[in-house]
């Protein structure tokens, strides 16, 4: 049974690694955030599988902490998207002196 749990953890870890590619190359911010959520969920799953396979209860606590951080990350993303976009400042002429050909 332990070998099965470790194999499942390895499979989930592989899918999380594929999600890292989406984070790096995602077409937009929403895709990157969903991939980050996959990373959090997959990390929780891997930790829980490893915790059951090894019999360590503290790994389950660590998984719960990772789930909490993933929830905070999604809330931060949603509040960041809801903010109005940054307005760029108008570009000023770096040479304020009048040019000879304009006068």
Short mmCIF file of N, CA and C in Angstrom, two decimals, residues 1 5 23 26 29 32 34 36-37 39 42-43 51-52 61 63 68 73-74 83 90 99:
data_model
loop_
_atom_site.label_atom_id
_atom_site.label_comp_id
_atom_site.label_asym_id
_atom_site.label_seq_id
_atom_site.Cartn_x
_atom_site.Cartn_y
_atom_site.Cartn_z
N UNK A 1 0.83 -1.21 0.00
CA UNK A 1 0.00 0.00 0.00
C UNK A 1 0.86 1.25 0.00
N UNK A 5 0.84 4.56 -2.63
CA UNK A 5 0.71 5.95 -2.20
C UNK A 5 1.88 6.79 -2.68
N UNK A 23 2.66 28.33 -15.44
CA UNK A 23 2.92 29.57 -14.69
C UNK A 23 3.95 30.41 -15.44
N UNK A 26 2.25 31.08 -19.28
CA UNK A 26 0.82 31.28 -19.42
C UNK A 26 0.49 32.47 -20.29
N UNK A 29 -2.71 36.48 -17.02
CA UNK A 29 -2.56 36.35 -15.57
C UNK A 29 -3.53 35.35 -14.96
N UNK A 32 -2.16 31.91 -15.29
CA UNK A 32 -1.06 31.71 -14.34
C UNK A 32 -1.59 31.50 -12.93
N UNK A 34 -4.53 30.22 -12.11
CA UNK A 34 -5.11 28.88 -12.03
C UNK A 34 -4.03 27.82 -11.91
N UNK A 36 -1.18 28.33 -10.49
CA UNK A 36 -0.70 28.44 -9.11
C UNK A 36 -1.64 27.74 -8.14
N UNK A 37 -2.94 27.80 -8.43
CA UNK A 37 -3.90 27.07 -7.60
C UNK A 37 -3.70 25.57 -7.75
N UNK A 39 -0.87 24.22 -8.31
CA UNK A 39 0.33 23.97 -7.52
C UNK A 39 -0.02 23.81 -6.05
N UNK A 42 -2.16 20.51 -5.71
CA UNK A 42 -1.29 19.35 -5.90
C UNK A 42 -0.30 19.18 -4.76
N UNK A 43 0.20 20.30 -4.25
CA UNK A 43 1.11 20.23 -3.11
C UNK A 43 0.44 19.65 -1.88
N UNK A 51 2.17 11.90 3.95
CA UNK A 51 1.87 11.79 5.38
C UNK A 51 1.24 10.45 5.72
N UNK A 52 0.32 10.00 4.88
CA UNK A 52 -0.31 8.70 5.13
C UNK A 52 0.70 7.57 4.90
N UNK A 61 -0.55 18.58 8.95
CA UNK A 61 -0.63 19.97 9.38
C UNK A 61 0.02 20.89 8.37
N UNK A 63 0.23 20.31 5.21
CA UNK A 63 -0.67 20.35 4.05
C UNK A 63 -1.81 21.34 4.29
N UNK A 68 -4.16 26.77 3.18
CA UNK A 68 -4.53 28.11 3.64
C UNK A 68 -3.80 29.17 2.83
N UNK A 73 -3.66 33.31 -1.59
CA UNK A 73 -3.13 33.73 -2.89
C UNK A 73 -4.26 34.00 -3.87
N UNK A 74 -5.29 33.17 -3.85
CA UNK A 74 -6.40 33.39 -4.77
C UNK A 74 -7.17 34.65 -4.40
N UNK A 83 -9.02 45.89 -8.75
CA UNK A 83 -8.55 47.28 -8.66
C UNK A 83 -8.56 47.93 -10.03
N UNK A 90 1.56 61.00 -18.36
CA UNK A 90 1.87 61.52 -19.70
C UNK A 90 3.38 61.72 -19.84
N UNK A 99 13.65 74.18 -30.17
CA UNK A 99 14.59 73.79 -31.21
C UNK A 99 14.67 74.90 -32.26
#
